[in-house]
Tab-separated table of C-alpha atoms in Angstrom:
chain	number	residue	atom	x	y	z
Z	1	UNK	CA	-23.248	7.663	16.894
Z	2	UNK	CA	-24.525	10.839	18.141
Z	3	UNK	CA	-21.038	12.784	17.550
Z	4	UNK	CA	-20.927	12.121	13.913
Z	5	UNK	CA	-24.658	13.252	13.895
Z	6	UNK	CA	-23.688	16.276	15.250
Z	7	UNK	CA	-20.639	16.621	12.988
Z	8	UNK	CA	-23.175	16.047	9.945
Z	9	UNK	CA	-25.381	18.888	10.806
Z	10	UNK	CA	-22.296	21.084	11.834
Z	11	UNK	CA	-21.141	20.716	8.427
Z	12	UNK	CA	-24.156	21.651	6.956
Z	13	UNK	CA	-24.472	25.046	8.686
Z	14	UNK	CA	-21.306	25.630	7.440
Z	15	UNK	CA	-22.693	25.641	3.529
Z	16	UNK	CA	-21.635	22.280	2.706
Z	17	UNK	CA	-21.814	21.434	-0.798
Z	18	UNK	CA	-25.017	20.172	-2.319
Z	19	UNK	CA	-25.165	16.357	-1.762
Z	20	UNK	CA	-23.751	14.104	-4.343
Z	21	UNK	CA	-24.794	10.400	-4.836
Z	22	UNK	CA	-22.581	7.548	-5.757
Z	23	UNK	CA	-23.435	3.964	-5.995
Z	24	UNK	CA	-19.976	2.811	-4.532
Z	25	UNK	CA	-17.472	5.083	-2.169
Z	26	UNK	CA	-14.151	3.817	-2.068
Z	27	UNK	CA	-11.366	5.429	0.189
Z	28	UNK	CA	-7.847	4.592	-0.362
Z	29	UNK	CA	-6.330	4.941	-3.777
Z	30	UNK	CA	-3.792	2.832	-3.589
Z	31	UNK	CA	-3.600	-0.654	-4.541
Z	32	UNK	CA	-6.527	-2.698	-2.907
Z	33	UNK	CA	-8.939	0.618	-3.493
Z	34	UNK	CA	-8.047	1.239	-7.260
Z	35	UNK	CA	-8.028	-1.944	-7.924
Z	36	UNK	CA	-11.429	-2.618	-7.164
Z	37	UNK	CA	-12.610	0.467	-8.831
Z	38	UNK	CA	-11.317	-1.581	-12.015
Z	39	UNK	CA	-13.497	-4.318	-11.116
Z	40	UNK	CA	-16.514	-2.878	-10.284
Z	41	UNK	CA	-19.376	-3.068	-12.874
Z	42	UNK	CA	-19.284	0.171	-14.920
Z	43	UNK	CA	-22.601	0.808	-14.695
Z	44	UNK	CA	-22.149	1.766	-11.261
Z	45	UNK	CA	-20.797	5.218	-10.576
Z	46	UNK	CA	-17.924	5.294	-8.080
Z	47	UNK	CA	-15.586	7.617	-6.604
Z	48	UNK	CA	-12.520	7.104	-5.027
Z	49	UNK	CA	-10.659	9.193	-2.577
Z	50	UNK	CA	-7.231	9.757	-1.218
Z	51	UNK	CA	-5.886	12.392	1.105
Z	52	UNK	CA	-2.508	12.380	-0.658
Z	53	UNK	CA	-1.517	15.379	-3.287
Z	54	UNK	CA	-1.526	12.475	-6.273
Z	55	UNK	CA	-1.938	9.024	-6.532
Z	56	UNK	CA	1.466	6.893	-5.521
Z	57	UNK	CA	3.467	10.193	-4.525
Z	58	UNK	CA	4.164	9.160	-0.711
Z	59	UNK	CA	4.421	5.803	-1.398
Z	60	UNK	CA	7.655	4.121	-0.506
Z	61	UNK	CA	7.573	0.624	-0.359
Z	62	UNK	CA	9.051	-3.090	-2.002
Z	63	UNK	CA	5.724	-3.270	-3.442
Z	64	UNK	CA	6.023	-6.774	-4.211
Z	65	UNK	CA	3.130	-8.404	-6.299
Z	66	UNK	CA	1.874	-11.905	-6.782
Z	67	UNK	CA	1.886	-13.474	-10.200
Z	68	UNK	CA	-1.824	-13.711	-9.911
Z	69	UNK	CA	-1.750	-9.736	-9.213
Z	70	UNK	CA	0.439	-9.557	-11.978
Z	71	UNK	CA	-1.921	-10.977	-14.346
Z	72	UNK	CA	-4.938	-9.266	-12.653
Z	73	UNK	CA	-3.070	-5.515	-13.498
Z	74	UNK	CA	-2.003	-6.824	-16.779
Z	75	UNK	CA	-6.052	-6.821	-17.914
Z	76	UNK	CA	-5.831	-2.930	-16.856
Z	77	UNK	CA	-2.808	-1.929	-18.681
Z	78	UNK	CA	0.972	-2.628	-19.617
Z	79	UNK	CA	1.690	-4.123	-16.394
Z	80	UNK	CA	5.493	-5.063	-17.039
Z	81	UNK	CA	6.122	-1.198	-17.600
Z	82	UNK	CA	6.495	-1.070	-13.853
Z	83	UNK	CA	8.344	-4.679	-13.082
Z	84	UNK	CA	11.981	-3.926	-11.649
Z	85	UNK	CA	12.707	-7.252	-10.990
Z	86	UNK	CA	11.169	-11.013	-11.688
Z	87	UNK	CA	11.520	-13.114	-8.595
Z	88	UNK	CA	12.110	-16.477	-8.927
Z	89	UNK	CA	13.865	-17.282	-5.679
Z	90	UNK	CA	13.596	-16.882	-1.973
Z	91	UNK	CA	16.816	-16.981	-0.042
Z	92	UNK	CA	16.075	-17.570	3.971
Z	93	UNK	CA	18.788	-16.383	6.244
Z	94	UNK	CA	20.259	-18.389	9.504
Z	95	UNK	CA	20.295	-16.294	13.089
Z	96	UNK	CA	24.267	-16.002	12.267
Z	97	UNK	CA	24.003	-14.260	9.192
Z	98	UNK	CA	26.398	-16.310	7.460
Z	99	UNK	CA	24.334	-19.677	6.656
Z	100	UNK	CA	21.766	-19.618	4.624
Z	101	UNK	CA	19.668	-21.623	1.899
Z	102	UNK	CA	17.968	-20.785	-1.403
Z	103	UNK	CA	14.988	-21.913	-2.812
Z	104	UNK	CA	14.495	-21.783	-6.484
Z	105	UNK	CA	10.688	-22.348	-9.391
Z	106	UNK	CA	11.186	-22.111	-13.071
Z	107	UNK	CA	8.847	-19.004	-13.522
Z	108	UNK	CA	8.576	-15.788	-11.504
Z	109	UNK	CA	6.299	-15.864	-8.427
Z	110	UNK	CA	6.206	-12.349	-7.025
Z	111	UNK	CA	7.443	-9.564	-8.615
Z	112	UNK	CA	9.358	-6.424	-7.449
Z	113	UNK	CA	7.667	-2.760	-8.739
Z	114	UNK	CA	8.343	0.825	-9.643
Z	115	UNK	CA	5.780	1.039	-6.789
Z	116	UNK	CA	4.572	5.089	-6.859
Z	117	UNK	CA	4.762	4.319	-10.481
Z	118	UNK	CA	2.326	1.424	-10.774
Z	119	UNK	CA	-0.024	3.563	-8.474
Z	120	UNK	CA	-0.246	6.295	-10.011
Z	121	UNK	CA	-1.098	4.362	-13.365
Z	122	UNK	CA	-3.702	2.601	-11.656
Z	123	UNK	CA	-5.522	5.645	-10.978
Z	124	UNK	CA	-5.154	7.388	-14.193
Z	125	UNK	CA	-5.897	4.061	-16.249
Z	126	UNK	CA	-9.625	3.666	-14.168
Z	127	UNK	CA	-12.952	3.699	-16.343
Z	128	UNK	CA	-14.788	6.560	-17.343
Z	129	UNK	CA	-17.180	5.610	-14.280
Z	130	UNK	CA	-15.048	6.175	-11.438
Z	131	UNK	CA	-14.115	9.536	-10.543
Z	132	UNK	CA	-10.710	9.463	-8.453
Z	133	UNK	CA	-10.044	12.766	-5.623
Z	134	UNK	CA	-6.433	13.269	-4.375
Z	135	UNK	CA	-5.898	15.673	-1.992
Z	136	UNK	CA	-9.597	14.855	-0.254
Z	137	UNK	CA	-10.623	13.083	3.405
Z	138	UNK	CA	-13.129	11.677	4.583
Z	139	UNK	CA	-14.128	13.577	7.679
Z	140	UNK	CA	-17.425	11.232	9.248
Z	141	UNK	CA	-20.020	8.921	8.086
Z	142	UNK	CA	-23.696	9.292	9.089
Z	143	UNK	CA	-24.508	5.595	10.471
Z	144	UNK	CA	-27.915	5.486	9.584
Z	145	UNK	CA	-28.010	7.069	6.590
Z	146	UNK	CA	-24.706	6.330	4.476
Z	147	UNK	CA	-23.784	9.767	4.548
Z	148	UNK	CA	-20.143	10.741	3.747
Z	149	UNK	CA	-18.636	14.068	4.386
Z	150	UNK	CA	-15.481	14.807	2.385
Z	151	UNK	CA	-13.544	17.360	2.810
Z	152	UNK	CA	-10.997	18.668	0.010
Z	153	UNK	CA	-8.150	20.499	0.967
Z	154	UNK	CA	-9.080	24.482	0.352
Z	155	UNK	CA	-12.445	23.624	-0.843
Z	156	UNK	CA	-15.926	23.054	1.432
Z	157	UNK	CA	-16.985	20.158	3.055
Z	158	UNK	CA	-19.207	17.823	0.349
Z	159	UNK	CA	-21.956	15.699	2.001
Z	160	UNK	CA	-22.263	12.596	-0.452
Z	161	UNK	CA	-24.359	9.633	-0.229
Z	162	UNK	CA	-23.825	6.175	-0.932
Z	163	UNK	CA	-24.963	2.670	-1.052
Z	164	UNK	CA	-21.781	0.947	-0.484
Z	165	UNK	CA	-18.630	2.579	1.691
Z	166	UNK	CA	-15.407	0.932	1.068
Z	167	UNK	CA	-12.678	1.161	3.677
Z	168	UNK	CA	-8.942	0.555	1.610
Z	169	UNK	CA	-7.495	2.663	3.931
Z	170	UNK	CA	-5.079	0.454	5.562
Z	171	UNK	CA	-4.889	-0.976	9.161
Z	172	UNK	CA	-5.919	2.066	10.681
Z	173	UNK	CA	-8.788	2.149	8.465
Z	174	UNK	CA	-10.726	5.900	9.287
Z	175	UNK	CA	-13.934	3.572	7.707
Z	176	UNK	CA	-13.466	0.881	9.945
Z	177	UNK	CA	-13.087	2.971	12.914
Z	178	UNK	CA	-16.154	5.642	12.046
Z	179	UNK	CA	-18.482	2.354	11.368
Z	180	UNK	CA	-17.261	0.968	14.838
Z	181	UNK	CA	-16.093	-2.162	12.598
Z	182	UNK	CA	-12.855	-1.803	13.425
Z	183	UNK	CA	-11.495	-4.919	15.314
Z	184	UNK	CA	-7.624	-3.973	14.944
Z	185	UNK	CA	-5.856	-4.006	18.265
Z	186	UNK	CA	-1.923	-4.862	17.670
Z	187	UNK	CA	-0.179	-3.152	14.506
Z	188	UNK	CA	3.574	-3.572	13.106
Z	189	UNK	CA	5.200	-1.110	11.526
Z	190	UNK	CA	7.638	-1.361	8.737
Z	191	UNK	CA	10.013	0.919	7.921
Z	192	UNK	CA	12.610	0.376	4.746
Z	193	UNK	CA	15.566	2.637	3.209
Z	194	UNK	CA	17.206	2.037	-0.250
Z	195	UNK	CA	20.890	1.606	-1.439
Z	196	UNK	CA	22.671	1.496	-4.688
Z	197	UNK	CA	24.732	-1.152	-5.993
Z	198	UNK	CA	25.076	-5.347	-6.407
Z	199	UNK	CA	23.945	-7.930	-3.970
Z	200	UNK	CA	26.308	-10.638	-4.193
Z	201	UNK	CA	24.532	-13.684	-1.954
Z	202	UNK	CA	23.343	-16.584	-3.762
Z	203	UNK	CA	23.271	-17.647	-7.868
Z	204	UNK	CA	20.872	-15.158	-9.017
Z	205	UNK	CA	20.597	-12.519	-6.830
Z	206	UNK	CA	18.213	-9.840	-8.953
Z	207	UNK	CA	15.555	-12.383	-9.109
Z	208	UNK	CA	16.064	-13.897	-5.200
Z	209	UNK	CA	14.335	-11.926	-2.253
Z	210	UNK	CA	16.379	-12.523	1.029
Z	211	UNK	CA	14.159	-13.250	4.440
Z	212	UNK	CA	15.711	-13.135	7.505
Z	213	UNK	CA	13.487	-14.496	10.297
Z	214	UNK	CA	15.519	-15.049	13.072
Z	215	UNK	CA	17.149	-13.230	16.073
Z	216	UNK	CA	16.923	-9.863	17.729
Z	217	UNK	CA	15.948	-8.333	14.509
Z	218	UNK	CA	13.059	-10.771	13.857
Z	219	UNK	CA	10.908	-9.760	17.019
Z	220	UNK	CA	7.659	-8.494	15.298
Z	221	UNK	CA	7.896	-9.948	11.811
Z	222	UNK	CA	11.720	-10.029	10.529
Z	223	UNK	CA	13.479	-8.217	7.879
Z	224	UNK	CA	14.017	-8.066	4.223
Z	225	UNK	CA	16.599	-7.177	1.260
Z	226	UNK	CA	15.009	-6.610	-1.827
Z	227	UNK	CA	16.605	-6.473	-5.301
Z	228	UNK	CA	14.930	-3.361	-7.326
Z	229	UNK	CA	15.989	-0.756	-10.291
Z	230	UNK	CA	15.534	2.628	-9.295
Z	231	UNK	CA	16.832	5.592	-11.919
Z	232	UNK	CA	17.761	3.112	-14.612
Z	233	UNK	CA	20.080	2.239	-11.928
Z	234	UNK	CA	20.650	-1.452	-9.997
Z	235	UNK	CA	19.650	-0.895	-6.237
Z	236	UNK	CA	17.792	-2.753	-3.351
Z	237	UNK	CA	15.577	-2.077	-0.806
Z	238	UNK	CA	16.420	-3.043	3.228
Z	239	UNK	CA	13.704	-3.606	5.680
Z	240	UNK	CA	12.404	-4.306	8.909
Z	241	UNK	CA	8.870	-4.620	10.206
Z	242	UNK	CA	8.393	-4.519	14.064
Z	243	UNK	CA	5.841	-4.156	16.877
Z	244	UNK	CA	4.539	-0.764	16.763
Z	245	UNK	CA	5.881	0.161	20.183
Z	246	UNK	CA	9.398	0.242	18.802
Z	247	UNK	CA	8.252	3.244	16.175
Z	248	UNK	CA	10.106	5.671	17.987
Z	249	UNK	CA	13.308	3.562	17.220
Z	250	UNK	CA	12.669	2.654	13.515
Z	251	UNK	CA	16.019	4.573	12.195
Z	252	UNK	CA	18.486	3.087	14.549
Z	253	UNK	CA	17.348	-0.534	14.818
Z	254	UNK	CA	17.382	-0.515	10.620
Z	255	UNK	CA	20.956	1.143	10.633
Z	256	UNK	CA	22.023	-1.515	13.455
Z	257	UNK	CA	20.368	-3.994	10.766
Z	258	UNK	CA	21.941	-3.176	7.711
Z	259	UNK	CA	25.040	-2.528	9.594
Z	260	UNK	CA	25.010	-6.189	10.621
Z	261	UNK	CA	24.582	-7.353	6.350
């Protein structure tokens, strides 16, 4: 497109950087994009970029994982480091918030994590051929020519080139979008807050994640509780995930949520 074009040669009479070449660009460290970095042949050289200050450190989610992720991560390093909680059970809700049933298998099937924990291990566990850049964004790609142009906070803008660019930037992928891939028109949101002490519902409730898919509060997707350990200390995560034109009320309909439990 002719205003990334334009942005490319802007750059450059701005004293960008000399031009760096990687086989593989991947942007997103977080889980899908450091991941793959472990995956990737190491004779390739790849470099992966994130605009936050260090991997995992704005990360706030349940970060639940499937027992095939689990033994995926457990190749890379010590994977059950960053396990809170095993999760053996599901526990599905009924619109009156009273009934409910639980569904139990004899071995873990997701698991709950230390989520900005497991992150940032990911990216300081990745092999000596990928180079990993917090703090860093990816300002335009050159269509034709697989041209990247990073730009790291207080620094100059880099112009790097690349045979493969990786978008593991989430739904509202900057990659997607700057390749005119991006096909994403309708987006939920989920927003999630967490509270100390016991969850009483059920036999086992540390190892049972509770759905609730049903009613006012289900509109979207539905919401969540979510045994976890946070500080050494028993806790669990409350959540909702909605259409994205009900941002603007994300505080008060997961207060009017939790106030219902």
């Amino acid at each position: 497109p002719a205003v990334l074009e334009k942005s490319i040669k802007n750059a450059t009479a701005r004293n960008m950087n000399p031009k760096q070449d990687f086989d593989v660009v991947i942007i997103g460290a977080s889980f899908s994009g450091l991941t793959l970095a472990h995956h990737l042949p190491k004779h390739l050289r790849v470099l992966v970029v994130d605009a936050k200050p260090e991997a995992g450190s704005t990360v706030e989610s349940t970060g639940l994982i499937t027992s095939k992720t689990y033994d995926e991560f457990k190749a890379f390093f010590d994977i059950d480091s960053y396990i809170t909680n095993q999760i053996s059970s599901i526990c599905v809700v009924a619109p009156n918030f009273k009934d409910y049933f639980v569904s139990t298998v004899d071995q873990p099937w997701i698991y709950q994590t230390d989520t900005k924990a497991l992150v940032k291990k990911l990216a300081d566990t990745v092999p000596q051929n990928v180079e990993v850049r917090m703090r860093t964004v990816m300002t335009g790609v050159g269509s034709s020519e697989r041209i990247v142009l990073i730009k790291t906070q207080g620094k100059d803008i880099e112009e790097i080139q690349t045979k493969f660019l990786v978008g593991a930037d989430g739904s509202h992928s900057k990659v997607a979008v700057s390749t005119n891939l991006s096909q994403n028109t309708k987006f939920l949101f989920g927003y999630e807050k967490v509270y100390f002490g016991d969850v009483h519902l059920g036999d086992n409730p540390e190892e049972t994640i509770y759905h609730f898919w049903f009613g006012e509060f289900s509109l979207g997707y539905g919401g969540w509780l979510s045994p976890t350990i946070v500080d050494g200390k028993k806790a669990f995560r409350i959540g909702l995930a909605k259409n994205e034109h009900e941002r603007g009320k994300a505080n008060e309909l997961l207060d009017k949520f939790t106030h219902r439990l």
